[in-house]
XYZ file of C-alpha atoms in Angstrom:
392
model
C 45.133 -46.513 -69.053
C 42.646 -47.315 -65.738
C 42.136 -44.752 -63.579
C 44.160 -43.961 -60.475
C 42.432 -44.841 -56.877
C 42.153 -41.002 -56.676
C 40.678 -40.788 -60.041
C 38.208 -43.471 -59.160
C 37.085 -41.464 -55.551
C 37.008 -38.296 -57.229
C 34.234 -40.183 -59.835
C 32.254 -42.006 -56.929
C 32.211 -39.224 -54.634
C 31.280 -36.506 -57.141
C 34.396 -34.289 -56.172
C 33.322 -31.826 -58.656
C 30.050 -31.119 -56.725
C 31.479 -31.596 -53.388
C 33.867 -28.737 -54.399
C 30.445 -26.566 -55.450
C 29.143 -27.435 -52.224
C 32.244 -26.643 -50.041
C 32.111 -23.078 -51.806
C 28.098 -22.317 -51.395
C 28.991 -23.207 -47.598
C 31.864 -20.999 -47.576
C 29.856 -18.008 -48.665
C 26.991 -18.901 -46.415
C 29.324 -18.955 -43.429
C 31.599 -15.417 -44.558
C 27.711 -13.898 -45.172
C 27.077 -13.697 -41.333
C 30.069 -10.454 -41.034
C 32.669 -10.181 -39.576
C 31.554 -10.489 -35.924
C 30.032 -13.514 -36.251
C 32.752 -15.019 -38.410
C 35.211 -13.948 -35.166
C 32.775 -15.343 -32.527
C 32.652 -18.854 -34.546
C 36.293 -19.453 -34.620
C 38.539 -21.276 -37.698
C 37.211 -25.049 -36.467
C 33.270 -23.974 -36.479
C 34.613 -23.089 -40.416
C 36.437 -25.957 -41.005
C 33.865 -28.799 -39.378
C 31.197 -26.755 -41.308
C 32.597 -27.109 -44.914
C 34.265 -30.118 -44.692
C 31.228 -31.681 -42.981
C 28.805 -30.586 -45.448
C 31.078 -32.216 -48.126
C 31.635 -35.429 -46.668
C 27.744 -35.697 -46.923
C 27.454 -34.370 -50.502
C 30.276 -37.071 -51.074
C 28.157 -39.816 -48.944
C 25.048 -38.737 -51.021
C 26.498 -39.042 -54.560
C 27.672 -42.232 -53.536
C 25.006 -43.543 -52.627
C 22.630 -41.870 -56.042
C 25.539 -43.829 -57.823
C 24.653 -47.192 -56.020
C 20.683 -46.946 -57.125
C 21.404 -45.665 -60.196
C 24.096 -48.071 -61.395
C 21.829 -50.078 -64.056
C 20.863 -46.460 -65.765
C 24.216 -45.437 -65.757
C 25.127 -48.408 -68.407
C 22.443 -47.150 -70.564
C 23.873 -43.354 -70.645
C 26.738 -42.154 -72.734
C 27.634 -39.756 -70.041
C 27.752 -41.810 -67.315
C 29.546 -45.115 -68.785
C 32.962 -44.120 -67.445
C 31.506 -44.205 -63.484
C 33.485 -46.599 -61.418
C 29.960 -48.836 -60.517
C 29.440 -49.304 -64.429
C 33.191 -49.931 -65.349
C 33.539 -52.679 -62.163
C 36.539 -50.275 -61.067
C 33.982 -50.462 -57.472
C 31.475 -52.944 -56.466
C 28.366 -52.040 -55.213
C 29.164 -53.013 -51.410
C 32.649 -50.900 -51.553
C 30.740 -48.010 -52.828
C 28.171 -48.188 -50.484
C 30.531 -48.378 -47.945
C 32.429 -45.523 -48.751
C 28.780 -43.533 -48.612
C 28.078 -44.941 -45.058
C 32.254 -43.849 -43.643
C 31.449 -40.390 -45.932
C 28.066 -39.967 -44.341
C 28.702 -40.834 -40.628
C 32.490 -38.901 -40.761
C 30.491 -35.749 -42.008
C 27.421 -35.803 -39.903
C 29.683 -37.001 -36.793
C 32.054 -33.827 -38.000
C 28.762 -30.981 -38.145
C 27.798 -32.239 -34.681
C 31.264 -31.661 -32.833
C 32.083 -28.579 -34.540
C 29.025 -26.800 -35.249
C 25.460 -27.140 -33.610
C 21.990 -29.240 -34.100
C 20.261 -27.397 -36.527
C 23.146 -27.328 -39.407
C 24.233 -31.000 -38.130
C 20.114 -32.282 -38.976
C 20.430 -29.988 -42.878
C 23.534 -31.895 -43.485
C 22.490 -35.505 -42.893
C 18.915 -34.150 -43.958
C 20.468 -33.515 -47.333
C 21.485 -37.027 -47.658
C 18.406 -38.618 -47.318
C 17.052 -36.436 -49.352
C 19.340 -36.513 -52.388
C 19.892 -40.091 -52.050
C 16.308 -40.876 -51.188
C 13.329 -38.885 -52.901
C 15.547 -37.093 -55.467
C 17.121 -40.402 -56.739
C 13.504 -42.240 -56.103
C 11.642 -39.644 -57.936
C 14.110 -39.210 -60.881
C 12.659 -42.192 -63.095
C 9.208 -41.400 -62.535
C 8.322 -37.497 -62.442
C 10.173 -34.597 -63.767
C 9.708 -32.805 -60.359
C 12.726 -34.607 -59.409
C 14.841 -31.467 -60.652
C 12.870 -29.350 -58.008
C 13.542 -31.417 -55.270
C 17.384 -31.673 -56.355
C 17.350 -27.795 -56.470
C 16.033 -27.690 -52.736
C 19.200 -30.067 -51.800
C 21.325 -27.763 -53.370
C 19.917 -24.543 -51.776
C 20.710 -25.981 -48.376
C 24.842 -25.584 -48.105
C 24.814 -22.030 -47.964
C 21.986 -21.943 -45.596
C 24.043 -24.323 -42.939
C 27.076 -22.057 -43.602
C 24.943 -19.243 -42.424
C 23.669 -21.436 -39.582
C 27.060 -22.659 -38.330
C 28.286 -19.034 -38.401
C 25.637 -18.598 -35.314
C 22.678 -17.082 -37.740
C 19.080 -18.779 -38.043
C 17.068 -20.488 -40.615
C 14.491 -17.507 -40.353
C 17.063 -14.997 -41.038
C 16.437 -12.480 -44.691
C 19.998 -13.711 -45.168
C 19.700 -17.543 -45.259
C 16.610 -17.023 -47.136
C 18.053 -15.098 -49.668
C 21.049 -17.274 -49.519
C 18.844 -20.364 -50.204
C 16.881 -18.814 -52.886
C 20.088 -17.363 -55.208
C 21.187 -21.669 -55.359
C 17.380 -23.097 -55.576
C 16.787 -20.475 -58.426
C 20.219 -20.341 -60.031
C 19.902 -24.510 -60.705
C 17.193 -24.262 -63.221
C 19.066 -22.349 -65.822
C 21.891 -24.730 -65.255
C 20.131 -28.258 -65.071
C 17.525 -27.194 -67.561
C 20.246 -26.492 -70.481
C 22.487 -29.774 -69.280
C 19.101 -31.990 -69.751
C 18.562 -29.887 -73.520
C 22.198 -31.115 -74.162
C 21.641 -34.499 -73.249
C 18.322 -35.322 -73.820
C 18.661 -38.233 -76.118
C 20.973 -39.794 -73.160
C 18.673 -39.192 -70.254
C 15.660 -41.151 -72.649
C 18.012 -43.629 -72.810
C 18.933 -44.024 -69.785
C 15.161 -44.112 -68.644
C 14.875 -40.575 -66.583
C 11.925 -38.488 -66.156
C 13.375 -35.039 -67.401
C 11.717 -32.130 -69.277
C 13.693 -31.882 -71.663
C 12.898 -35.696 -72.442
C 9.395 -34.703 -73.266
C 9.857 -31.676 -74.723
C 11.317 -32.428 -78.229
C 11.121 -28.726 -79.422
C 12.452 -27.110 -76.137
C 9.866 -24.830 -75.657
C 9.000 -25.928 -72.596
C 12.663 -26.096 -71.853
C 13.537 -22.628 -72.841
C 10.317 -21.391 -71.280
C 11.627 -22.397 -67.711
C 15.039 -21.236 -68.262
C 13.748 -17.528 -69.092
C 10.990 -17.493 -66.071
C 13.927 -18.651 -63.710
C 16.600 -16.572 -65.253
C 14.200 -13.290 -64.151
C 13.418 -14.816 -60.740
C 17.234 -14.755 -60.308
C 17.446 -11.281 -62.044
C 15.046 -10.317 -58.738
C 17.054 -11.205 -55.810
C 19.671 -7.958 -56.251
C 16.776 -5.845 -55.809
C 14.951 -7.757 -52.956
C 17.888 -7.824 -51.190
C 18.565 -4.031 -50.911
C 14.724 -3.944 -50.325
C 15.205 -5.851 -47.077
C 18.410 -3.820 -46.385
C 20.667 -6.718 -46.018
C 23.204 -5.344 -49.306
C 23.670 -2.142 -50.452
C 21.999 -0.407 -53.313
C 25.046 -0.983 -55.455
C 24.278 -4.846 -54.999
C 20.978 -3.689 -57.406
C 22.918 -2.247 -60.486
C 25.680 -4.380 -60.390
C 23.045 -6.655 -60.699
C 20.956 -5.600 -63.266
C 24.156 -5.908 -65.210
C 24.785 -9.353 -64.413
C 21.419 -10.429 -64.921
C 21.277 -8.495 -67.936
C 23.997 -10.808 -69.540
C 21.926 -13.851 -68.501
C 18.318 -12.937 -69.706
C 20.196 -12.201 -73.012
C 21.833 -15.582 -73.200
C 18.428 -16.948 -71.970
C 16.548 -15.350 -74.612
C 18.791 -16.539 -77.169
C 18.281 -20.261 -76.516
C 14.495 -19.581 -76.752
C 14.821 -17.358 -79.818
C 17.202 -20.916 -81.442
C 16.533 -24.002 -79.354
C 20.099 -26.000 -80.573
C 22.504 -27.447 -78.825
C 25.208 -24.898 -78.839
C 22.705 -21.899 -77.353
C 21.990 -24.066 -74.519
C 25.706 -24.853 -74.070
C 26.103 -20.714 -73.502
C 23.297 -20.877 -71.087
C 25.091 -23.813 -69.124
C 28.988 -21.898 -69.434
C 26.910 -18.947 -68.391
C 25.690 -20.316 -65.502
C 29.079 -21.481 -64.732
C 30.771 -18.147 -63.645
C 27.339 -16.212 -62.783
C 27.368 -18.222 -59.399
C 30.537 -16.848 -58.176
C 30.019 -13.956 -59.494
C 26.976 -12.847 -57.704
C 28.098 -14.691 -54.764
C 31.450 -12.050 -54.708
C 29.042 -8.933 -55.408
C 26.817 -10.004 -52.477
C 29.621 -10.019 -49.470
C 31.212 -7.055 -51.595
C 27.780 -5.391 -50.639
C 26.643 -7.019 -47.698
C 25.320 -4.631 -44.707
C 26.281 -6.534 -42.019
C 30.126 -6.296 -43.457
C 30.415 -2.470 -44.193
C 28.267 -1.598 -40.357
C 30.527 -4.020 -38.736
C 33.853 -3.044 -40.267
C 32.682 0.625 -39.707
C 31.659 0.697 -36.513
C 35.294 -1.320 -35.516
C 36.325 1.459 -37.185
C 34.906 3.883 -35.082
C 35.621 1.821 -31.727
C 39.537 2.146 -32.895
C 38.916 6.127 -33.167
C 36.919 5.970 -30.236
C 40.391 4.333 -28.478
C 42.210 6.879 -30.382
C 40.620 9.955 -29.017
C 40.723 8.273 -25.077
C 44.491 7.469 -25.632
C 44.638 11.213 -26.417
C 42.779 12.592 -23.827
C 44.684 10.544 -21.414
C 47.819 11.678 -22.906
C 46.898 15.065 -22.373
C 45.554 14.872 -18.840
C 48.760 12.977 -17.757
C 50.962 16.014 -19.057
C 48.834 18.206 -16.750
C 49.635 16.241 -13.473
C 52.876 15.608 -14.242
C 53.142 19.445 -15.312
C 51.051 20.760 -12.015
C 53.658 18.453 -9.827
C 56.221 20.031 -11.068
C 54.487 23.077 -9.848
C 52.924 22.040 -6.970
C 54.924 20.485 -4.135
C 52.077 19.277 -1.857
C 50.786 17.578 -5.378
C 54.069 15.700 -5.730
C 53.947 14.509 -2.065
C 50.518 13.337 -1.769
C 50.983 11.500 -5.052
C 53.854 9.808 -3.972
C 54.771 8.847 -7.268
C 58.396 11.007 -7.532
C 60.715 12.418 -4.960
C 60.767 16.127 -4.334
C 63.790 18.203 -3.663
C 64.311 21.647 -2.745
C 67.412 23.861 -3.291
C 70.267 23.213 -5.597
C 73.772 21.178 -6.572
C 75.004 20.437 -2.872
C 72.273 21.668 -0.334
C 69.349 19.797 -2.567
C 67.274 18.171 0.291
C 64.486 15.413 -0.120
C 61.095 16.662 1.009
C 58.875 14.208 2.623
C 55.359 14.260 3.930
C 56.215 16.249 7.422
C 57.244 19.239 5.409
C 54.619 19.406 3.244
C 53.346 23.453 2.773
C 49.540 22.461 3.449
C 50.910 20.401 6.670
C 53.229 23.129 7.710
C 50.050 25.803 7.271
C 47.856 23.739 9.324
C 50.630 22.835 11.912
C 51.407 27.023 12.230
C 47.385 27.512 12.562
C 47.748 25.697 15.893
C 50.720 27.119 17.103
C 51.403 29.979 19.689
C 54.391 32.301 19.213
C 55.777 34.675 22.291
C 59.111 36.466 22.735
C 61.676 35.433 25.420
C 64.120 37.240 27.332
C 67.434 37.857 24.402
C 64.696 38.067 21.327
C 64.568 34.563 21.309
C 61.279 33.259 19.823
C 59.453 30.171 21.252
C 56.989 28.241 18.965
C 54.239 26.073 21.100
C 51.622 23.990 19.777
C 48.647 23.798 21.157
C 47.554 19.951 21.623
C 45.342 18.884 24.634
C 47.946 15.434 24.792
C 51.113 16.953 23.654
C 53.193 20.180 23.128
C 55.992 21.010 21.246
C 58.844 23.444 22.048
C 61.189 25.065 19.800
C 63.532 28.353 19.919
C 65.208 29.919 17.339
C 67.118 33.118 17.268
Protein backbone atom coordinates (compact mmCIF):
# COMPACT_ATOMS: atom_id res chain seq x y z
CA UNK A 1 0.00 0.00 0.00
CA UNK A 2 1.74 3.73 -0.94
CA UNK A 3 1.72 6.06 1.52
CA UNK A 4 -0.93 8.70 2.14
CA UNK A 5 0.00 12.54 1.10
CA UNK A 6 0.16 12.97 4.92
CA UNK A 7 2.31 10.01 5.31
CA UNK A 8 4.59 11.28 2.61
CA UNK A 9 4.87 15.13 4.45
CA UNK A 10 5.25 13.66 7.70
CA UNK A 11 8.55 11.62 5.97
CA UNK A 12 9.90 14.80 4.02
CA UNK A 13 9.40 17.18 6.69
CA UNK A 14 10.79 15.06 9.53
CA UNK A 15 7.50 15.44 11.67
CA UNK A 16 9.03 13.36 14.26
CA UNK A 17 11.80 15.97 14.90
CA UNK A 18 9.70 18.90 14.25
CA UNK A 19 7.53 17.53 17.13
CA UNK A 20 11.05 17.34 19.38
CA UNK A 21 11.65 20.73 18.37
CA UNK A 22 8.14 22.23 19.03
CA UNK A 23 8.58 20.70 22.67
CA UNK A 24 12.39 22.00 23.45
CA UNK A 25 10.73 25.47 22.37
CA UNK A 26 7.87 24.98 24.54
CA UNK A 27 10.01 24.48 27.60
CA UNK A 28 12.34 27.25 26.63
CA UNK A 29 9.43 29.66 26.40
CA UNK A 30 7.38 28.24 29.97
CA UNK A 31 11.28 28.54 31.55
CA UNK A 32 11.07 32.43 31.57
CA UNK A 33 8.02 32.23 34.77
CA UNK A 34 5.17 33.11 34.95
CA UNK A 35 5.48 36.90 34.47
CA UNK A 36 7.10 36.77 31.48
CA UNK A 37 4.93 34.01 30.06
CA UNK A 38 1.81 36.69 30.95
CA UNK A 39 3.66 39.73 29.44
CA UNK A 40 4.27 37.62 26.04
CA UNK A 41 0.75 36.74 25.41
CA UNK A 42 -0.75 33.17 23.72
CA UNK A 43 0.35 34.48 19.90
CA UNK A 44 4.18 35.37 21.02
CA UNK A 45 3.70 31.28 22.08
CA UNK A 46 2.10 30.18 19.23
CA UNK A 47 4.32 32.19 16.33
CA UNK A 48 7.29 30.97 18.49
CA UNK A 49 6.71 27.14 18.30
CA UNK A 50 5.09 26.86 15.27
CA UNK A 51 7.72 29.10 13.66
CA UNK A 52 10.59 27.27 14.89
CA UNK A 53 8.97 24.09 13.37
CA UNK A 54 8.18 25.25 10.09
CA UNK A 55 12.04 25.82 9.87
CA UNK A 56 13.06 22.45 11.37
CA UNK A 57 10.48 21.16 8.68
CA UNK A 58 12.15 23.57 5.85
CA UNK A 59 15.61 22.26 7.06
CA UNK A 60 14.96 18.48 6.91
CA UNK A 61 13.65 19.08 3.67
CA UNK A 62 16.09 20.48 2.34
CA UNK A 63 19.10 17.74 4.20
CA UNK A 64 16.68 15.29 2.30
CA UNK A 65 17.23 17.08 -1.14
CA UNK A 66 21.34 16.86 -0.80
CA UNK A 67 21.26 13.77 0.62
CA UNK A 68 18.94 11.91 -1.75
CA UNK A 69 21.76 9.71 -3.60
CA UNK A 70 23.00 8.42 0.11
CA UNK A 71 19.70 7.75 1.10
CA UNK A 72 19.44 4.84 -1.75
CA UNK A 73 22.50 3.37 -0.36
CA UNK A 74 21.04 3.16 3.42
CA UNK A 75 18.67 0.56 4.70
CA UNK A 76 17.17 3.10 6.95
CA UNK A 77 16.51 5.64 4.77
CA UNK A 78 15.14 3.67 1.52
CA UNK A 79 11.50 4.29 2.42
CA UNK A 80 12.07 8.46 2.15
CA UNK A 81 9.74 9.95 -0.36
CA UNK A 82 13.04 11.48 -2.61
CA UNK A 83 14.39 7.75 -2.88
CA UNK A 84 10.94 6.02 -3.49
CA UNK A 85 9.97 8.93 -6.39
CA UNK A 86 6.76 9.46 -4.07
CA UNK A 87 8.49 13.51 -4.41
CA UNK A 88 10.77 14.91 -6.92
CA UNK A 89 13.52 16.85 -6.05
CA UNK A 90 11.95 20.34 -7.22
CA UNK A 91 8.53 19.55 -5.13
CA UNK A 92 10.61 18.85 -2.16
CA UNK A 93 12.63 21.68 -2.44
CA UNK A 94 9.78 23.64 -2.77
CA UNK A 95 8.04 22.58 0.10
CA UNK A 96 11.54 23.59 2.12
CA UNK A 97 11.49 27.14 0.54
CA UNK A 98 7.09 27.68 1.53
CA UNK A 99 8.30 25.78 5.10
CA UNK A 100 11.26 28.07 5.47
CA UNK A 101 9.86 31.52 4.42
CA UNK A 102 6.15 30.67 6.32
CA UNK A 103 8.31 30.02 9.55
CA UNK A 104 10.86 32.73 9.42
CA UNK A 105 8.00 35.23 8.05
CA UNK A 106 5.89 33.69 11.26
CA UNK A 107 9.08 34.38 14.14
CA UNK A 108 9.30 37.91 12.72
CA UNK A 109 5.51 39.00 13.18
CA UNK A 110 5.02 37.30 16.33
CA UNK A 111 8.12 37.35 18.17
CA UNK A 112 11.26 39.69 17.78
CA UNK A 113 14.79 39.86 15.74
CA UNK A 114 16.96 37.95 17.71
CA UNK A 115 14.76 34.53 17.90
CA UNK A 116 13.50 35.37 14.16
CA UNK A 117 17.73 35.37 12.96
CA UNK A 118 18.21 31.60 15.44
CA UNK A 119 15.34 30.25 13.53
CA UNK A 120 16.31 30.89 9.91
CA UNK A 121 20.00 30.68 11.35
CA UNK A 122 19.19 27.08 12.13
CA UNK A 123 18.34 26.39 8.63
CA UNK A 124 21.30 27.31 7.05
CA UNK A 125 23.02 25.71 9.35
CA UNK A 126 21.43 22.26 9.40
CA UNK A 127 20.89 22.30 5.80
CA UNK A 128 24.22 23.88 5.01
CA UNK A 129 27.46 22.94 7.11
CA UNK A 130 25.81 20.04 9.00
CA UNK A 131 24.61 18.31 5.75
CA UNK A 132 28.04 19.62 3.91
CA UNK A 133 30.20 18.35 6.61
CA UNK A 134 28.41 14.97 7.17
CA UNK A 135 30.36 12.98 4.31
CA UNK A 136 33.59 14.31 5.11
CA UNK A 137 34.36 14.77 9.01
CA UNK A 138 32.78 13.21 11.95
CA UNK A 139 32.47 16.72 13.58
CA UNK A 140 29.36 16.91 11.70
CA UNK A 141 27.50 15.39 14.88
CA UNK A 142 28.82 18.49 16.89
CA UNK A 143 27.61 20.92 14.68
CA UNK A 144 24.10 19.03 14.44
CA UNK A 145 24.08 19.10 18.32
CA UNK A 146 24.57 23.03 18.26
CA UNK A 147 21.32 23.16 15.81
CA UNK A 148 19.54 21.28 18.17
CA UNK A 149 20.51 23.28 21.32
CA UNK A 150 19.03 26.36 19.71
CA UNK A 151 14.93 25.76 20.05
CA UNK A 152 14.86 26.07 23.60
CA UNK A 153 17.12 28.99 23.59
CA UNK A 154 14.58 31.03 21.07
CA UNK A 155 11.72 29.83 23.33
CA UNK A 156 13.50 31.57 26.11
CA UNK A 157 14.18 34.52 23.79
CA UNK A 158 10.62 34.95 22.47
CA UNK A 159 9.37 34.79 26.09
CA UNK A 160 11.29 38.39 26.39
CA UNK A 161 14.67 36.73 28.05
CA UNK A 162 18.28 37.12 26.41
CA UNK A 163 20.83 34.97 24.84
CA UNK A 164 23.23 35.91 27.83
CA UNK A 165 20.82 34.81 30.35
CA UNK A 166 22.16 31.50 33.05
CA UNK A 167 18.81 30.21 31.81
CA UNK A 168 19.19 30.01 27.99
CA UNK A 169 22.60 28.86 28.63
CA UNK A 170 21.70 26.17 30.66
CA UNK A 171 18.78 25.58 28.46
CA UNK A 172 21.14 25.24 25.42
CA UNK A 173 23.60 23.11 27.12
CA UNK A 174 20.94 20.23 28.66
CA UNK A 175 19.98 19.65 24.35
CA UNK A 176 23.77 20.19 22.97
CA UNK A 177 24.91 17.65 25.73
CA UNK A 178 21.90 15.36 25.92
CA UNK A 179 22.43 14.57 21.79
CA UNK A 180 25.61 12.71 22.18
CA UNK A 181 24.30 9.86 24.21
CA UNK A 182 21.47 9.70 21.78
CA UNK A 183 23.22 10.09 18.26
CA UNK A 184 26.27 8.27 19.47
CA UNK A 185 24.23 4.87 20.29
CA UNK A 186 21.84 5.41 16.93
CA UNK A 187 25.29 5.58 14.77
CA UNK A 188 26.59 2.11 17.06
CA UNK A 189 23.20 0.65 15.83
CA UNK A 190 23.61 1.50 12.41
CA UNK A 191 26.99 1.62 11.65
CA UNK A 192 27.21 -0.83 8.85
CA UNK A 193 24.35 1.49 7.13
CA UNK A 194 25.96 4.84 7.61
CA UNK A 195 29.45 3.07 5.79
CA UNK A 196 27.24 2.29 3.31
CA UNK A 197 25.70 5.02 2.76
CA UNK A 198 29.14 6.94 2.64
CA UNK A 199 28.91 9.18 6.08
CA UNK A 200 31.66 10.32 8.17
CA UNK A 201 30.44 8.96 11.66
CA UNK A 202 32.41 7.62 14.67
CA UNK A 203 30.98 4.88 15.02
CA UNK A 204 32.00 4.11 11.26
CA UNK A 205 35.58 4.11 12.32
CA UNK A 206 35.38 2.72 15.41
CA UNK A 207 34.72 -1.04 14.82
CA UNK A 208 35.10 -2.00 18.58
CA UNK A 209 33.06 1.00 20.02
CA UNK A 210 35.44 2.13 22.29
CA UNK A 211 35.65 5.25 21.05
CA UNK A 212 31.92 5.18 20.82
CA UNK A 213 31.21 4.19 24.32
CA UNK A 214 34.00 6.46 25.51
CA UNK A 215 31.97 9.61 24.32
CA UNK A 216 28.74 8.40 25.47
CA UNK A 217 30.10 8.04 29.23
CA UNK A 218 32.15 11.58 29.14
CA UNK A 219 28.80 13.20 27.84
CA UNK A 220 26.48 11.21 29.97
CA UNK A 221 28.52 12.95 33.22
CA UNK A 222 28.59 16.38 31.53
CA UNK A 223 24.77 15.98 31.54
CA UNK A 224 24.86 14.41 35.09
CA UNK A 225 26.48 18.19 35.91
CA UNK A 226 23.91 20.58 34.86
CA UNK A 227 21.39 19.73 38.10
CA UNK A 228 24.08 20.88 40.22
CA UNK A 229 25.29 23.97 38.18
CA UNK A 230 22.04 25.06 38.00
CA UNK A 231 21.25 25.36 41.77
CA UNK A 232 24.87 26.76 41.86
CA UNK A 233 23.75 29.74 39.80
CA UNK A 234 20.43 29.82 41.76
CA UNK A 235 18.20 29.56 38.83
CA UNK A 236 16.40 25.87 40.34
CA UNK A 237 16.13 24.80 43.59
CA UNK A 238 18.34 22.45 45.48
CA UNK A 239 15.83 19.68 44.98
CA UNK A 240 16.56 20.11 41.11
CA UNK A 241 20.28 18.52 42.41
CA UNK A 242 19.01 15.17 43.99
CA UNK A 243 16.34 14.57 41.83
CA UNK A 244 19.02 14.73 39.59
CA UNK A 245 21.59 12.72 40.79
CA UNK A 246 18.89 10.12 40.55
CA UNK A 247 18.17 10.61 37.07
CA UNK A 248 21.58 10.79 36.05
CA UNK A 249 22.33 7.96 38.13
CA UNK A 250 20.06 5.71 35.87
CA UNK A 251 21.92 7.03 32.80
CA UNK A 252 25.68 6.67 33.81
CA UNK A 253 24.54 3.07 34.69
CA UNK A 254 23.05 2.38 31.30
CA UNK A 255 26.14 4.25 29.91
CA UNK A 256 28.51 2.15 31.65
CA UNK A 257 26.89 -0.88 30.57
CA UNK A 258 27.32 -0.31 26.82
CA UNK A 259 31.05 0.31 27.55
CA UNK A 260 31.35 -2.65 29.92
CA UNK A 261 29.44 -4.91 26.42
CA UNK A 262 29.70 -2.87 23.24
CA UNK A 263 26.52 -4.92 21.28
CA UNK A 264 23.82 -3.80 19.72
CA UNK A 265 21.14 -4.27 22.25
CA UNK A 266 23.21 -2.15 25.19
CA UNK A 267 23.34 0.67 22.89
CA UNK A 268 19.63 0.27 22.05
CA UNK A 269 19.04 0.93 26.15
CA UNK A 270 21.27 3.89 25.90
CA UNK A 271 19.15 5.28 22.85
CA UNK A 272 15.38 4.23 24.75
CA UNK A 273 17.13 5.83 27.66
CA UNK A 274 17.73 8.85 26.16
CA UNK A 275 14.27 8.82 24.93
CA UNK A 276 12.32 9.67 28.19
CA UNK A 277 15.45 11.33 30.11
CA UNK A 278 14.74 14.54 27.94
CA UNK A 279 11.36 15.11 29.22
CA UNK A 280 12.09 14.07 32.18
CA UNK A 281 14.66 16.52 33.23
CA UNK A 282 12.97 19.06 31.23
CA UNK A 283 9.63 18.52 33.84
CA UNK A 284 12.07 18.50 37.00
CA UNK A 285 13.64 21.79 35.81
CA UNK A 286 10.26 24.12 35.62
CA UNK A 287 9.10 21.84 38.67
CA UNK A 288 12.22 23.59 40.32
CA UNK A 289 12.73 26.62 38.56
CA UNK A 290 13.34 29.94 40.81
CA UNK A 291 11.86 32.26 38.77
CA UNK A 292 8.41 30.05 39.04
CA UNK A 293 8.21 29.44 42.90
CA UNK A 294 9.47 33.69 43.60
CA UNK A 295 6.96 34.67 41.08
CA UNK A 296 4.02 32.51 42.10
CA UNK A 297 4.98 33.48 45.75
CA UNK A 298 5.29 36.82 45.67
CA UNK A 299 1.56 36.92 43.57
CA UNK A 300 0.86 35.19 46.42
CA UNK A 301 1.75 37.66 48.75
CA UNK A 302 0.37 40.69 46.52
CA UNK A 303 -3.21 38.72 46.87
CA UNK A 304 -2.62 38.77 50.86
CA UNK A 305 -1.29 42.05 50.58
CA UNK A 306 -5.03 42.95 48.83
CA UNK A 307 -6.45 40.82 51.45
CA UNK A 308 -5.24 42.63 54.47
CA UNK A 309 -6.15 46.38 52.59
CA UNK A 310 -9.70 44.99 51.79
CA UNK A 311 -9.75 44.37 55.56
CA UNK A 312 -8.51 47.35 56.83
CA UNK A 313 -10.85 49.20 54.65
CA UNK A 314 -13.61 47.13 55.83
CA UNK A 315 -12.89 48.00 59.19
CA UNK A 316 -12.33 51.73 58.84
CA UNK A 317 -15.66 52.01 56.86
CA UNK A 318 -17.59 50.41 59.94
CA UNK A 319 -16.05 53.22 62.03
CA UNK A 320 -17.49 56.15 59.90
CA UNK A 321 -20.48 54.68 59.28
CA UNK A 322 -20.59 53.75 63.16
CA UNK A 323 -19.28 57.48 64.33
CA UNK A 324 -22.25 58.95 61.90
CA UNK A 325 -24.51 57.26 63.51
CA UNK A 326 -23.14 58.96 66.51
CA UNK A 327 -22.21 62.06 65.35
CA UNK A 328 -24.74 64.32 63.63
CA UNK A 329 -22.42 67.10 62.34
CA UNK A 330 -20.38 63.86 60.83
CA UNK A 331 -23.47 62.73 58.94
CA UNK A 332 -24.11 66.28 57.57
CA UNK A 333 -20.81 67.25 56.42
CA UNK A 334 -20.52 63.86 54.74
CA UNK A 335 -23.52 64.22 52.97
CA UNK A 336 -23.70 60.76 52.17
CA UNK A 337 -27.22 59.83 54.31
CA UNK A 338 -30.06 61.90 55.57
CA UNK A 339 -30.32 62.67 59.24
CA UNK A 340 -33.46 62.78 61.25
CA UNK A 341 -34.23 63.72 64.64
CA UNK A 342 -37.18 62.62 66.85
CA UNK A 343 -39.46 59.73 66.30
CA UNK A 344 -42.64 57.93 64.28
CA UNK A 345 -44.62 61.24 63.35
CA UNK A 346 -42.52 64.36 64.48
CA UNK A 347 -39.15 62.73 62.74
CA UNK A 348 -37.70 65.88 61.00
CA UNK A 349 -34.84 65.95 58.29
CA UNK A 350 -31.79 67.84 59.51
CA UNK A 351 -29.92 69.78 57.00
CA UNK A 352 -26.77 71.81 57.02
CA UNK A 353 -28.39 75.13 58.82
CA UNK A 354 -29.02 73.08 61.90
CA UNK A 355 -26.00 71.54 62.20
CA UNK A 356 -24.73 71.54 66.27
CA UNK A 357 -21.14 72.97 65.28
CA UNK A 358 -23.13 75.72 63.06
CA UNK A 359 -25.67 76.36 65.71
CA UNK A 360 -22.52 76.74 68.43
CA UNK A 361 -20.78 79.12 66.29
CA UNK A 362 -24.02 81.01 65.23
CA UNK A 363 -24.93 81.35 69.39
CA UNK A 364 -21.08 82.55 69.90
CA UNK A 365 -22.12 85.64 67.92
CA UNK A 366 -25.31 86.25 69.25
CA UNK A 367 -26.58 88.76 71.98
CA UNK A 368 -29.44 87.76 74.29
CA UNK A 369 -31.50 90.58 76.50
CA UNK A 370 -34.89 90.38 78.24
CA UNK A 371 -37.95 92.40 77.05
CA UNK A 372 -40.78 93.82 78.74
CA UNK A 373 -43.40 90.28 79.47
CA UNK A 374 -40.07 87.88 79.86
CA UNK A 375 -39.87 87.73 76.36
CA UNK A 376 -36.32 86.92 75.16
CA UNK A 377 -34.78 88.57 72.02
CA UNK A 378 -31.85 86.77 70.23
CA UNK A 379 -29.58 89.35 67.98
CA UNK A 380 -26.70 88.52 65.99
CA UNK A 381 -24.08 90.50 65.76
CA UNK A 382 -23.04 91.01 61.90
CA UNK A 383 -21.51 94.37 60.71
CA UNK A 384 -24.02 93.81 57.23
CA UNK A 385 -26.90 92.09 58.77
CA UNK A 386 -28.88 91.28 62.00
CA UNK A 387 -31.22 88.88 62.90
CA UNK A 388 -34.23 89.16 65.27
CA UNK A 389 -36.07 86.54 66.98
CA UNK A 390 -38.45 86.31 70.23
CA UNK A 391 -39.56 83.50 71.91
CA UNK A 392 -41.47 83.17 75.09
Amino acid sequence: KPPSNAQTLAELTKARLSALVVTTTAFGFLSAGPTAIATSSLPVFFAASVGTALCASSAATFNQVLEADRDKRMKRTAHRPLVTGAVSPEQAAGLGCLAGGAGGALLAWGTDPVTTLLGVGNIGLYAGLYTYMKPRSEWNTWVGAVVGAVPPVMGWTAAGGSVMDPEAMLLGSALFLWQFPHFFALNFMYRKDYERGGFAMVAVEDPNGDRTASLIKRYAWYLSSLPLLSTALEVTSPMFSVEGILLNAYALKVAYKFDGERSNANARKVFLTSLWYLPCLMMLFLLHSRRWHEELKEEEMEKECVSVLASLEKFIHEIQTKGKELCVHEAIASKEVDVWIGSEKNKTSLDASKCPISLGKAAANTSITKTEGNKIKLTQDNPTKKATTEES
